[in-house]
Short mmCIF file of C-alpha atoms in Angstrom, two decimals:
data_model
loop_
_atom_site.label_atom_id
_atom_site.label_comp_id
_atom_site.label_asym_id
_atom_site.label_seq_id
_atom_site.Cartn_x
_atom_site.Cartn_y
_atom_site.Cartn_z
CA UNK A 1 -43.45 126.07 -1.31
CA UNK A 2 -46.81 127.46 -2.85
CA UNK A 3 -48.86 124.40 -4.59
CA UNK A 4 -51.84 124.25 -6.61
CA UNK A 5 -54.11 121.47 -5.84
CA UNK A 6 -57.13 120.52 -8.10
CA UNK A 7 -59.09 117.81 -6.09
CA UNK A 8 -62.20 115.87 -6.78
CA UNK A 9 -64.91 116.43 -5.19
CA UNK A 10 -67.97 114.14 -5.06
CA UNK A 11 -71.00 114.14 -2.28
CA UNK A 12 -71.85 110.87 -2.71
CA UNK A 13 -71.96 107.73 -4.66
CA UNK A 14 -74.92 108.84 -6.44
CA UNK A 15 -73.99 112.60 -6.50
CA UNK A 16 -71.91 114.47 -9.72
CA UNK A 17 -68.36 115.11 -8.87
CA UNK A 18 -65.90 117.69 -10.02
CA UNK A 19 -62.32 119.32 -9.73
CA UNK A 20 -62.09 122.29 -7.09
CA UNK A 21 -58.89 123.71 -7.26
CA UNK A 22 -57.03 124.74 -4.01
CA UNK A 23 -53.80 126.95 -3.72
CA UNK A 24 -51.39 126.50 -0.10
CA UNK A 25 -48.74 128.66 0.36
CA UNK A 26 -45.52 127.82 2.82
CA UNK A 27 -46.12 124.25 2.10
CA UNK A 28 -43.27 122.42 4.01
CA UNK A 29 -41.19 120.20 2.23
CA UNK A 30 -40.86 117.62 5.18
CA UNK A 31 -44.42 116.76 5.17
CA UNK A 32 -46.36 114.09 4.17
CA UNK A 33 -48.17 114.17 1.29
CA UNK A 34 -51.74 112.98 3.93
CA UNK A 35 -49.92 115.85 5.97
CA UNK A 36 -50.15 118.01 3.32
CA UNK A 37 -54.19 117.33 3.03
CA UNK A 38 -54.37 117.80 6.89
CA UNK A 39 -53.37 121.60 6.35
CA UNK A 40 -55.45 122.05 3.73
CA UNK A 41 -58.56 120.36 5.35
CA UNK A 42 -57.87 122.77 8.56
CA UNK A 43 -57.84 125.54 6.32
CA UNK A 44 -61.58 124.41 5.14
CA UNK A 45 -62.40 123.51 8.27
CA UNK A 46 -61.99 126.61 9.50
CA UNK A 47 -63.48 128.16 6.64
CA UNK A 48 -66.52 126.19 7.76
CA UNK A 49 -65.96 124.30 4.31
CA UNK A 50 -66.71 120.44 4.45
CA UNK A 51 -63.00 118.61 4.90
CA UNK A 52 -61.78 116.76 1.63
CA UNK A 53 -61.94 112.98 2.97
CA UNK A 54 -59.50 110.41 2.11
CA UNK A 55 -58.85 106.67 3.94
CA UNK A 56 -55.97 106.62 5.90
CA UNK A 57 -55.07 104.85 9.38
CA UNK A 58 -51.20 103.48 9.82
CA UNK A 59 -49.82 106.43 7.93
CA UNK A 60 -46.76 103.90 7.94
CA UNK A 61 -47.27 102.53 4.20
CA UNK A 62 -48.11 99.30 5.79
CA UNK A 63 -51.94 99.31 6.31
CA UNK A 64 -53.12 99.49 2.51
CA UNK A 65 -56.17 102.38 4.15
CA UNK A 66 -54.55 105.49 1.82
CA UNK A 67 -54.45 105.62 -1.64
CA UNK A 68 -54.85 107.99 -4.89
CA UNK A 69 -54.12 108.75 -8.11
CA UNK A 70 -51.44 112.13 -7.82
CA UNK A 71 -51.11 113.42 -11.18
CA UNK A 72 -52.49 110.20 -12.83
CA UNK A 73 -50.43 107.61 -11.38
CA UNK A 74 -51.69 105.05 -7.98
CA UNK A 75 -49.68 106.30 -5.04
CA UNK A 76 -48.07 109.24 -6.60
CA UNK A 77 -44.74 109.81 -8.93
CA UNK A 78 -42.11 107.08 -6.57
CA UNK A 79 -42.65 103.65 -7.36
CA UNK A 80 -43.30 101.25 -5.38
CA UNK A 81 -44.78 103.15 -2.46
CA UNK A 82 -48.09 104.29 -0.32
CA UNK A 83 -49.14 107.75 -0.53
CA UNK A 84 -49.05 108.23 3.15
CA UNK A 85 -45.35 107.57 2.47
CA UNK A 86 -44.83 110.06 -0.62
CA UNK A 87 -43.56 113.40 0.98
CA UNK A 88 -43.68 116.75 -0.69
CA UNK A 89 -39.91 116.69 -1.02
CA UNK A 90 -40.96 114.87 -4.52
CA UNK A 91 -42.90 118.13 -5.32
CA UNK A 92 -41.42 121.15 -6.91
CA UNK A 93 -42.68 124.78 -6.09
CA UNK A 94 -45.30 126.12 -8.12
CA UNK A 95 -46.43 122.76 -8.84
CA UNK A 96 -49.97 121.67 -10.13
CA UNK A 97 -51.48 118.24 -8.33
CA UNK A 98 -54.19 116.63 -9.40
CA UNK A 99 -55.95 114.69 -6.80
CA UNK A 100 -58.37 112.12 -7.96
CA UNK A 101 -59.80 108.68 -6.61
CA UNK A 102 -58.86 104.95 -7.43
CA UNK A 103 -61.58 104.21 -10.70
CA UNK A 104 -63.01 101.21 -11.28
CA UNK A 105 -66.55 99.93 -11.12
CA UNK A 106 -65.71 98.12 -8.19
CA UNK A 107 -64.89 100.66 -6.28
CA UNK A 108 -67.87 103.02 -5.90
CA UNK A 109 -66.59 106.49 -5.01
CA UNK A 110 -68.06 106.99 -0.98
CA UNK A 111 -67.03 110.56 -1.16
CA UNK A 112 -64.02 112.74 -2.27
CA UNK A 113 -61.07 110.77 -2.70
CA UNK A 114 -62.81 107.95 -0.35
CA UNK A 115 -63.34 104.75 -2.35
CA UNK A 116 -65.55 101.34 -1.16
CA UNK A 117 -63.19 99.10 -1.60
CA UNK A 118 -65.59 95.65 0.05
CA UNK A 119 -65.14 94.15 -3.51
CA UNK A 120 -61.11 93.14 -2.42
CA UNK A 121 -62.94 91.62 1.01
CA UNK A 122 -65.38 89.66 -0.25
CA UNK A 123 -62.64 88.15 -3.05
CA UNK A 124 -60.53 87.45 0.57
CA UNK A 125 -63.93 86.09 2.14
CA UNK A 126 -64.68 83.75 -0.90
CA UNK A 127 -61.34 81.84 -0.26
CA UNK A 128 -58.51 83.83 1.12
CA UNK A 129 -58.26 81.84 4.30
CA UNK A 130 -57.49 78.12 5.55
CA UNK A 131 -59.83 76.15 7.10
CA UNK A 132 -58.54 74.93 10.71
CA UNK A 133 -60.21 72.88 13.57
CA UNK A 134 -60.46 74.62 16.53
CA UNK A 135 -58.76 73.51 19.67
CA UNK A 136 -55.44 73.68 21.43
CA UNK A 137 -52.89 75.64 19.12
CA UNK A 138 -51.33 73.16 17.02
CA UNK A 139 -47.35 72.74 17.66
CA UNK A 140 -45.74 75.41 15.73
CA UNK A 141 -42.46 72.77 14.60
CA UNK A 142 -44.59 70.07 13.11
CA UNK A 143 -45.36 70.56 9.61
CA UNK A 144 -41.77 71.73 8.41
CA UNK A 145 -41.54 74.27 5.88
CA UNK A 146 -38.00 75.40 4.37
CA UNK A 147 -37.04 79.04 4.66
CA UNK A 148 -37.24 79.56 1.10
CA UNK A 149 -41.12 78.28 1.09
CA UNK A 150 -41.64 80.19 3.95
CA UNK A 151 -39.96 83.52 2.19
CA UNK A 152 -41.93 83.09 -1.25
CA UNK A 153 -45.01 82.36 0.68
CA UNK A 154 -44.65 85.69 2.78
CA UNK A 155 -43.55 87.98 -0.20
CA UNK A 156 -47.10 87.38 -1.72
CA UNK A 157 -48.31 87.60 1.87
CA UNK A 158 -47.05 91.11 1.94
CA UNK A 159 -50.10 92.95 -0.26
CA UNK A 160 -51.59 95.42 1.88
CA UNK A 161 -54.48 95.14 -0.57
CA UNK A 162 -54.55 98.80 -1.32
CA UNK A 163 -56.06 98.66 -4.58
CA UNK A 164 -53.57 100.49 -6.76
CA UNK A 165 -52.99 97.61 -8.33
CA UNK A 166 -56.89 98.20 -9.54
CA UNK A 167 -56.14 101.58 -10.30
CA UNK A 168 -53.54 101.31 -12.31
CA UNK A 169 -54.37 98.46 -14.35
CA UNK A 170 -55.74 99.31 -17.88
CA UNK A 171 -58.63 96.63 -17.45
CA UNK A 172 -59.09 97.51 -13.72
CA UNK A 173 -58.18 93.72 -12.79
CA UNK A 174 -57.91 92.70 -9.74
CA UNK A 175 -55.69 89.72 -11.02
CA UNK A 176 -52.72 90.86 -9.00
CA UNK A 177 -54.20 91.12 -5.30
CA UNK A 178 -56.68 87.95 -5.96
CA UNK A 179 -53.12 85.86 -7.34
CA UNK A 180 -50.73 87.19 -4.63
CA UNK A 181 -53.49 85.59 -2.12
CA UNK A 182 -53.80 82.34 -3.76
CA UNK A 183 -49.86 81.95 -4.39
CA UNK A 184 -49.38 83.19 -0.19
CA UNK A 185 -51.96 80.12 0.53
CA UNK A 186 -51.07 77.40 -1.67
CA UNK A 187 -46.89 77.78 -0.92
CA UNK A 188 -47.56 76.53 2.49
CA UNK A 189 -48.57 73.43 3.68
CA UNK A 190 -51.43 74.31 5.21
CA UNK A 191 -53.26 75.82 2.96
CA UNK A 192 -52.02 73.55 -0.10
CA UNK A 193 -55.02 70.60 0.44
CA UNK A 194 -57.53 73.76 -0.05
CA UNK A 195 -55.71 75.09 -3.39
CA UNK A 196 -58.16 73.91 -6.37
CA UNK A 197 -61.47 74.61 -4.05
CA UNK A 198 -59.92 78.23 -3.21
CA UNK A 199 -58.68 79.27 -6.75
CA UNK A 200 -62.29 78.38 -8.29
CA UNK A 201 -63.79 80.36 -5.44
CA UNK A 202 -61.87 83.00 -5.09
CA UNK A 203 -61.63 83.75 -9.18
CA UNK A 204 -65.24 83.62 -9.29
CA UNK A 205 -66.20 85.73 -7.02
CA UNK A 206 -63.38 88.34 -8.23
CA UNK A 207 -65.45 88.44 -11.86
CA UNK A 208 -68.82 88.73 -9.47
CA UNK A 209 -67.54 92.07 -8.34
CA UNK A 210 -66.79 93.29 -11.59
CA UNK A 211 -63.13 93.67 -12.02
CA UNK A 212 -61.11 92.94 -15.05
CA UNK A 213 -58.90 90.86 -17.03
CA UNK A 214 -55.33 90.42 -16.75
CA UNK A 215 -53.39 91.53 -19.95
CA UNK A 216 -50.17 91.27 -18.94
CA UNK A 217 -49.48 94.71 -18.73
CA UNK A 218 -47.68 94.11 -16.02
CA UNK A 219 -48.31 98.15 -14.70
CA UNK A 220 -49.20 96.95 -11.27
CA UNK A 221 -45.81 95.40 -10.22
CA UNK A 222 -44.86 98.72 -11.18
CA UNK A 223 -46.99 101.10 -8.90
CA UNK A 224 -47.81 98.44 -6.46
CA UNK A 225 -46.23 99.64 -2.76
CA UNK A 226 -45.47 96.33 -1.71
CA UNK A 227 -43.50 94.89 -5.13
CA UNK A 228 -45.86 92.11 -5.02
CA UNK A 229 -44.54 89.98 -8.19
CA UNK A 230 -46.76 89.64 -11.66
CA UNK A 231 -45.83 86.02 -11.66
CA UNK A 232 -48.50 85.55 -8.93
CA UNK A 233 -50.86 85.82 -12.03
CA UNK A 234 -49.85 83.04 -14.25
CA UNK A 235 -49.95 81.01 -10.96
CA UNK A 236 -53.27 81.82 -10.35
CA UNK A 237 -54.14 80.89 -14.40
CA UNK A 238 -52.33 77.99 -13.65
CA UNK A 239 -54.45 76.58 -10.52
CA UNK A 240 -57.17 77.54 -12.16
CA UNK A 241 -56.83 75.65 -15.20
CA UNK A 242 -56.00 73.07 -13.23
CA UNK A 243 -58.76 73.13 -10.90
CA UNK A 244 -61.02 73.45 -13.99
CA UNK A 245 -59.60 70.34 -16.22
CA UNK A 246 -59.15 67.91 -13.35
CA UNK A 247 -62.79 69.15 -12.16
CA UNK A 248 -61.66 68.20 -8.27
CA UNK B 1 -72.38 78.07 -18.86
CA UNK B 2 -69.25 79.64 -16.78
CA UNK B 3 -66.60 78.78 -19.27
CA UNK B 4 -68.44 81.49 -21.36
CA UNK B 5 -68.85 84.41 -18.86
CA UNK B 6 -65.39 84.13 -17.02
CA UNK B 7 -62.65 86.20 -18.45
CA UNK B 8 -60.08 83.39 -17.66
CA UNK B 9 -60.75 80.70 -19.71
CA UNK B 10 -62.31 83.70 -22.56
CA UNK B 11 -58.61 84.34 -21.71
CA UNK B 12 -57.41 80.97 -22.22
CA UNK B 13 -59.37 81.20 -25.82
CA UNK B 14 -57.90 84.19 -26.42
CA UNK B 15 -54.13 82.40 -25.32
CA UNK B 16 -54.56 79.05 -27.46
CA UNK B 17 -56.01 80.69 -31.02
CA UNK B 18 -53.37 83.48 -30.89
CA UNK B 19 -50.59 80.81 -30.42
CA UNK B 20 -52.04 79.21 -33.20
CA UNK B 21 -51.94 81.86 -35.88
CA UNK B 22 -48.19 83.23 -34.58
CA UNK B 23 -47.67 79.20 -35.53
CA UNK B 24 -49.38 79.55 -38.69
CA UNK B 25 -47.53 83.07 -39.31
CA UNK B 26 -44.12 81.02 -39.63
CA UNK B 27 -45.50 78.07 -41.89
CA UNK B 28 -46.84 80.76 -43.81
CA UNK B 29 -43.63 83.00 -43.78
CA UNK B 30 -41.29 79.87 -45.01
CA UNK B 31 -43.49 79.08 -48.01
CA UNK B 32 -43.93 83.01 -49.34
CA UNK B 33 -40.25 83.19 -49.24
CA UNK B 34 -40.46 81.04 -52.20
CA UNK B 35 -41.26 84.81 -53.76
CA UNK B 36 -37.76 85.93 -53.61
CA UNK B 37 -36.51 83.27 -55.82
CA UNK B 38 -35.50 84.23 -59.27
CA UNK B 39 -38.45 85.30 -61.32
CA UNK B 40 -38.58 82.40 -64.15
CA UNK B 41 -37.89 79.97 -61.55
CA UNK B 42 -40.18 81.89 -58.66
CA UNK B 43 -43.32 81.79 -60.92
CA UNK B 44 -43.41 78.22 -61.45
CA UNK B 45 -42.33 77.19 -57.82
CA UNK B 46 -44.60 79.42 -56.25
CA UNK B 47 -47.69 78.29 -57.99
CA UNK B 48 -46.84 74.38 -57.62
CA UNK B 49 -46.49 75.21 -54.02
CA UNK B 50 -49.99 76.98 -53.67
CA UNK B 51 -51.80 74.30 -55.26
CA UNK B 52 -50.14 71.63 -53.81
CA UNK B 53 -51.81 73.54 -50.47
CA UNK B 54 -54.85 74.28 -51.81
CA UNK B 55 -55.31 70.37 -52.87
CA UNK B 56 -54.46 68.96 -49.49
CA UNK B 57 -56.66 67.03 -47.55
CA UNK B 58 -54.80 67.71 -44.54
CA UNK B 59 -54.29 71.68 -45.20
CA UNK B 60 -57.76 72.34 -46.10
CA UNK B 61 -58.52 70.92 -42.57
CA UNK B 62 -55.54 73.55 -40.97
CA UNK B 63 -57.19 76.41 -42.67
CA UNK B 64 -60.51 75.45 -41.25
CA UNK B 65 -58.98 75.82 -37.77
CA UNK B 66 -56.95 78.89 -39.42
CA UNK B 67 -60.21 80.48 -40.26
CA UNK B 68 -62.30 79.91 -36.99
CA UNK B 69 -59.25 80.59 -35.02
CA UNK B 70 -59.01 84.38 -36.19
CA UNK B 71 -63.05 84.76 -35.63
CA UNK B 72 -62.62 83.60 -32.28
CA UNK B 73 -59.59 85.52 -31.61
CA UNK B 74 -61.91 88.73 -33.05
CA UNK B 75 -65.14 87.99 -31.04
CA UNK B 76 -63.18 87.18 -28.24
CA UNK B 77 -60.93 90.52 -28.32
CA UNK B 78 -64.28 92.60 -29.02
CA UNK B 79 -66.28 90.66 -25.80
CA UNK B 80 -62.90 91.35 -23.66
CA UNK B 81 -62.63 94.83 -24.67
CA UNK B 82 -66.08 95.34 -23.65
CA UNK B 83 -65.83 93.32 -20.52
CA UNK B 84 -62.75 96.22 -19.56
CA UNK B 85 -64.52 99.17 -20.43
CA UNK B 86 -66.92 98.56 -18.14
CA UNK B 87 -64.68 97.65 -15.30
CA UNK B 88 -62.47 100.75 -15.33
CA UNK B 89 -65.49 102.97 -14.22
CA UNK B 90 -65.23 107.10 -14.84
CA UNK B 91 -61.56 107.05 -15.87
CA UNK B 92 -59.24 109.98 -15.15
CA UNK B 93 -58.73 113.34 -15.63
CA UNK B 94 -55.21 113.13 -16.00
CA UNK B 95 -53.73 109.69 -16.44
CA UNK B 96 -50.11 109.05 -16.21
CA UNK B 97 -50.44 105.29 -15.77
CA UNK B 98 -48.98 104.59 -19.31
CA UNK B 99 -45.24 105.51 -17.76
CA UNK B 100 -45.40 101.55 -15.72
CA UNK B 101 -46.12 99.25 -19.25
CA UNK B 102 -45.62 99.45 -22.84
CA UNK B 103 -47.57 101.01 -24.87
CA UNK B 104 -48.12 98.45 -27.20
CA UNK B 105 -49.54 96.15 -24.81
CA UNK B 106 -51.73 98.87 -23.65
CA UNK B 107 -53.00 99.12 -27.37
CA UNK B 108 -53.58 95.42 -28.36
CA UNK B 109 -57.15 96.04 -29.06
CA UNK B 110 -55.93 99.14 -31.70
CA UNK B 111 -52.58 97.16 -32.74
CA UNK B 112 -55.35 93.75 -33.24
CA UNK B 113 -57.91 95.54 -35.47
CA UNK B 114 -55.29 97.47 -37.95
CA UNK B 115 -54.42 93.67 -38.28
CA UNK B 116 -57.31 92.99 -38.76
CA UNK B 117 -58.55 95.39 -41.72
CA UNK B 118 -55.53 94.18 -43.16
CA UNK B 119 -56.38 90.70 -43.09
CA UNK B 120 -59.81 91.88 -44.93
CA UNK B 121 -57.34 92.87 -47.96
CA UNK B 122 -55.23 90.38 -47.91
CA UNK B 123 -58.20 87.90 -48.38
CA UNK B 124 -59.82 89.90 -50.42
CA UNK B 125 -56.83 90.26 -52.84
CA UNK B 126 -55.08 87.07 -52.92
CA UNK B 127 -57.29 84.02 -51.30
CA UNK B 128 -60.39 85.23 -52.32
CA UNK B 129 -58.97 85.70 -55.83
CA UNK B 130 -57.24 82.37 -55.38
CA UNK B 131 -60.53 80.57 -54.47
CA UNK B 132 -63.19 81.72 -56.25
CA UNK B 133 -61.91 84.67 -58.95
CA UNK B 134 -60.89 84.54 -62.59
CA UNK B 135 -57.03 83.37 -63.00
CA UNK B 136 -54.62 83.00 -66.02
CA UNK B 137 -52.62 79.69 -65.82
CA UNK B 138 -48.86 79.43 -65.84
CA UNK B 139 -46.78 76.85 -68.34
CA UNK B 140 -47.48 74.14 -66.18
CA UNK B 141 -51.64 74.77 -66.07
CA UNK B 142 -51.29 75.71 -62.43
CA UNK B 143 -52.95 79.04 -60.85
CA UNK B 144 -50.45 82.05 -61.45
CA UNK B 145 -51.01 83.39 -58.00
CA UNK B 146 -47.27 84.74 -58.57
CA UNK B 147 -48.08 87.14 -60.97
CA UNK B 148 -50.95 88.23 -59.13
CA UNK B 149 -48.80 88.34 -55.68
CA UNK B 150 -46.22 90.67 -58.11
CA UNK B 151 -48.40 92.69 -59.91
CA UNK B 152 -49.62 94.05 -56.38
CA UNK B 153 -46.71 94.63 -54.95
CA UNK B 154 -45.63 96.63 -58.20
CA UNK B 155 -47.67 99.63 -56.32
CA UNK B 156 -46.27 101.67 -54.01
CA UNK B 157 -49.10 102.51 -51.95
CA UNK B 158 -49.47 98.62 -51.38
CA UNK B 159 -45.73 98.33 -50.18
CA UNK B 160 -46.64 101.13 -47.80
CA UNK B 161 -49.94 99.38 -46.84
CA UNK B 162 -47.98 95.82 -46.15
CA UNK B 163 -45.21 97.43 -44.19
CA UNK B 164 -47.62 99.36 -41.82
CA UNK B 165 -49.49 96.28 -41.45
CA UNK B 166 -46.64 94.49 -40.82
CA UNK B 167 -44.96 96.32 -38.25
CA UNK B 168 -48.42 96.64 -36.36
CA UNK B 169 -48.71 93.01 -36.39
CA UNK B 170 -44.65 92.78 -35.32
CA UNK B 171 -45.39 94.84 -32.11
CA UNK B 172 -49.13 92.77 -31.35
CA UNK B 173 -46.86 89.12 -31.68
CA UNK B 174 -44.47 91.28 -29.16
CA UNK B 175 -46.63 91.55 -26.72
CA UNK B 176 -49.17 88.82 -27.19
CA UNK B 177 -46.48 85.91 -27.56
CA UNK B 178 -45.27 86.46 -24.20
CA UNK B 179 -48.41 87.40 -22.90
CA UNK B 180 -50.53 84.09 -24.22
CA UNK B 181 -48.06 81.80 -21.98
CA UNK B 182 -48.64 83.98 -19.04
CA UNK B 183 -52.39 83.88 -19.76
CA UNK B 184 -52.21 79.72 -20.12
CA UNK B 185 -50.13 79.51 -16.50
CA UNK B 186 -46.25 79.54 -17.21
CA UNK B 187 -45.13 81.26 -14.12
CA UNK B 188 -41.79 79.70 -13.61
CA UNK B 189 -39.19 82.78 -12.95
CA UNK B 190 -36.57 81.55 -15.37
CA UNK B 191 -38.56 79.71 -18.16
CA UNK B 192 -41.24 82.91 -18.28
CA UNK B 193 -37.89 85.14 -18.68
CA UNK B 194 -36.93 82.00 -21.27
CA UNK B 195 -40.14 82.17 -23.30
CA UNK B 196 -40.51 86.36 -22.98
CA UNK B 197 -37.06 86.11 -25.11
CA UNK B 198 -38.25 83.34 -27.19
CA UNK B 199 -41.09 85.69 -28.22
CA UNK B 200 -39.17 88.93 -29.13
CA UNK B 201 -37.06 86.79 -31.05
CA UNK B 202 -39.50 85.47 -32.70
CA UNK B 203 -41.17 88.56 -33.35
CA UNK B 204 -38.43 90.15 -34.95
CA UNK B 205 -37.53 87.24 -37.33
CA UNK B 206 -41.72 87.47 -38.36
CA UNK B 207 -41.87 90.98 -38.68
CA UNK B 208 -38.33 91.40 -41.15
CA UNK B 209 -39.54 88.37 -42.50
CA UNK B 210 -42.82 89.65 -43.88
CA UNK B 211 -41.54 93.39 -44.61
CA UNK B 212 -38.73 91.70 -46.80
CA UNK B 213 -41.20 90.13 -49.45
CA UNK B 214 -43.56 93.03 -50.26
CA UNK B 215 -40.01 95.53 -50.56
CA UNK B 216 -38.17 93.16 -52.19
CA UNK B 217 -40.39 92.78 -55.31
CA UNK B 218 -40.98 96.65 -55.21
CA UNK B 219 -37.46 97.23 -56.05
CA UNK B 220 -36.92 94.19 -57.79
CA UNK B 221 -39.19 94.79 -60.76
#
């Protein structure tokens, strides 16, 4: 199939960007849509153009590296999955894509479709861990958790912190990746005596980076690849609140 | 001063004062339905009611609240609305995130500020008049709001005005209901669902509610 791609193209951070357009012909339908950029990067490369660069490692949706806005929406047209897993089977011949980077002021553009994306680390650095002493590993049996804890805790567990939660949020709020790690943490027993210190933390430092507010939208349950549930947010409200009246 | 600069607890602000007015909205709904009554019997009901209101120790207090709790609502919507332009960066060149929400909770801001200008009429017309204006007394020597509240609503133009108004205010309660107890920490599965159906139903009993009056004495007179 014969596709017309218009990508942005940016330097640098500091530089101007803009929309090139591309046209590849005999696209296969089996391919990936990172596949897909592959062939068209070799085609530049060759060319002795500069590639188009875009994060990507796994390529098996389960890293969080890859991710884009395809014709406007985080992780192209099928819900609820990475664009390494998209495949141009969801494309039609003679079809226009628009290419474009996650937007948000926290994620400075690093070049092309390559976004910094630090600002979801240092919210995980501020509080997204349990503290532990070091030693012999603890017997695994001895704090008992029920399945169902142990479920919950590992659906919120399960954000691949890709940022298209970010990008498709109307506020660019982070609300949804910073809640899903609070909710994974405070579930289990281990990381429940930490909750209020974390929350407090971990919120602040997610305004310091300059995301968002949460309105309730609730877009990024809908593009998110991992499903990761909105009710992580009020959680999150909720601990904080907490954390905030009871001043502990 | 963090309870200033973090977008939670502006949030939280945001949360409380709007469940306040959609609270005020029915107390204020249930006593202008007094306007439907027959006319004789409407007039002098009507304006018995608004004095005994505006004479109330305890209501004078409520409006107080009423009246910082819609300035706070404002400044907080305008300081939020900033606080989001600046996060989403460049934007896009083609945007097709609107297909995962509604659009009305998308538009709050725009929904929030037609209400908004409305309000400005609405105390500009009849509480403002009310308060401080020139008014004719009824048989009883109270205020004839009534005839004022009737005489406006003889216009077309101000039907029209009221219903838009109206129905942008039905779809901001839509979202915002739900939204403010989400905001405040309700994240129970079943008693979020619970209070999400609460709110539409809610809404829609506000929004006929306040559509009825205006349309009502339009055709009624």
């Amino acid at each position: 199939m014969k596709l017309h791609l218009k990508i942005w193209r940016q330097k640098d951070s500091q530089s101007k960007g803009e929309f090139k357009a591309y046209t590849l012909e005999d696209v296969d339908q089996e391919l990936s849509f990172l596949e897909m950029l592959d062939t068209l990067n070799l085609k530049l490369v060759k060319k002795g153009d500069y590639p188009v660069e875009f994060d990507h490692d796994c390529r098996e949706g389960i890293c969080g590296q890859c991710g884009m806005m395809i014709n406007g929406i985080a992780h192209g047209p099928i819900k609820n999955l990475t664009t390494c897993q998209l495949h141009m089977r969801s494309f039609k011949d003679g079809d226009t894509i628009y290419i474009e980077p996650f937007r948000a002021a926290a994620f400075p553009i690093v070049r092309d479709l390559k976004v910094n994306r630090s600002s979801l680390d240092h919210i995980i650095t501020s509080g997204g861990y349990v503290s532990v002493d070091t030693g012999q590993a603890p017997e695994a049996n001895s704090i008992p958790i029920a399945h169902e804890v142990a479920e919950a805790a590992f659906d919120a567990a399960a954000c691949i912190g890709c940022g298209a939660c970010v990008a498709s949020c109307k506020n660019a709020s982070a609300a949804l990746f910073t809640s899903a790690k609070i909710t994974q943490l405070e579930l289990l027993p281990q990381g429940q005596t930490e909750t209020s210190k974390r929350v407090v933390a971990i919120v602040n430092q997610m305004e310091e980076e300059g995301f968002g507010h949460c309105t309730n939208t609730e877009a990024c349950q809908v593009e998110c690849p991992e499903d990761i549930s909105v009710l992580n947010i009020p959680r999150m409200n909720y601990e904080y609140n907490k954390a905030k009246i009871l001043n502990k | 001063m963090w309870y200033l600069k973090n977008a939670l607890t502006r949030k939280n602000l945001m949360a409380l004062t709007g469940l306040f007015l959609s609270f005020f909205l029915i107390i204020h709904l249930v006593g202008n339905l007094q306007l439907l009554l027959p006319e004789a019997e409407a007039q002098l009901q009507y304006n018995w009611y608004s004095r005994l209101l505006a004479d109330n120790i305890f209501i004078k207090i409520i409006a107080m609240v009423l009246y910082l709790c819609i300035l706070l609502h404002t400044i907080d919507a305008i300081y939020l609305t900033i606080k989001s332009k600046k996060a989403q960066g460049a934007g896009y060149a083609k945007d097709k995130r609107g297909r995962a929400s509604k659009w009305y909770a998308r538009n709050m801001m725009f929904l929030g500020s037609i209400v908004f200008l409305f309000l400005v009429i609405h105390f500009k017309d009849f509480w403002y008049q009310f308060k401080f204006g020139e008014m004719p007394l009824d048989a009883n020597g109270n205020k004839d709001l009534y005839t004022l509240v009737v005489e406006a609503f003889d216009q077309l133009w101000y039907v029209i005005l009221y219903v838009i108004a109206i129905i942008a205010l039905g779809y901001h309660l839509l979202h915002g209901v739900f939204s403010a107890h989400r905001t405040l920490g309700l994240y129970h599965p079943l008693y979020s669902k619970i209070v999400k159906y609460l709110g539409i139903i809610y809404t829609v009993i506000m929004t006929i509610g306040y559509i009825i009056i205006p349309i009502f004495i339009y055709l009624n007179r």
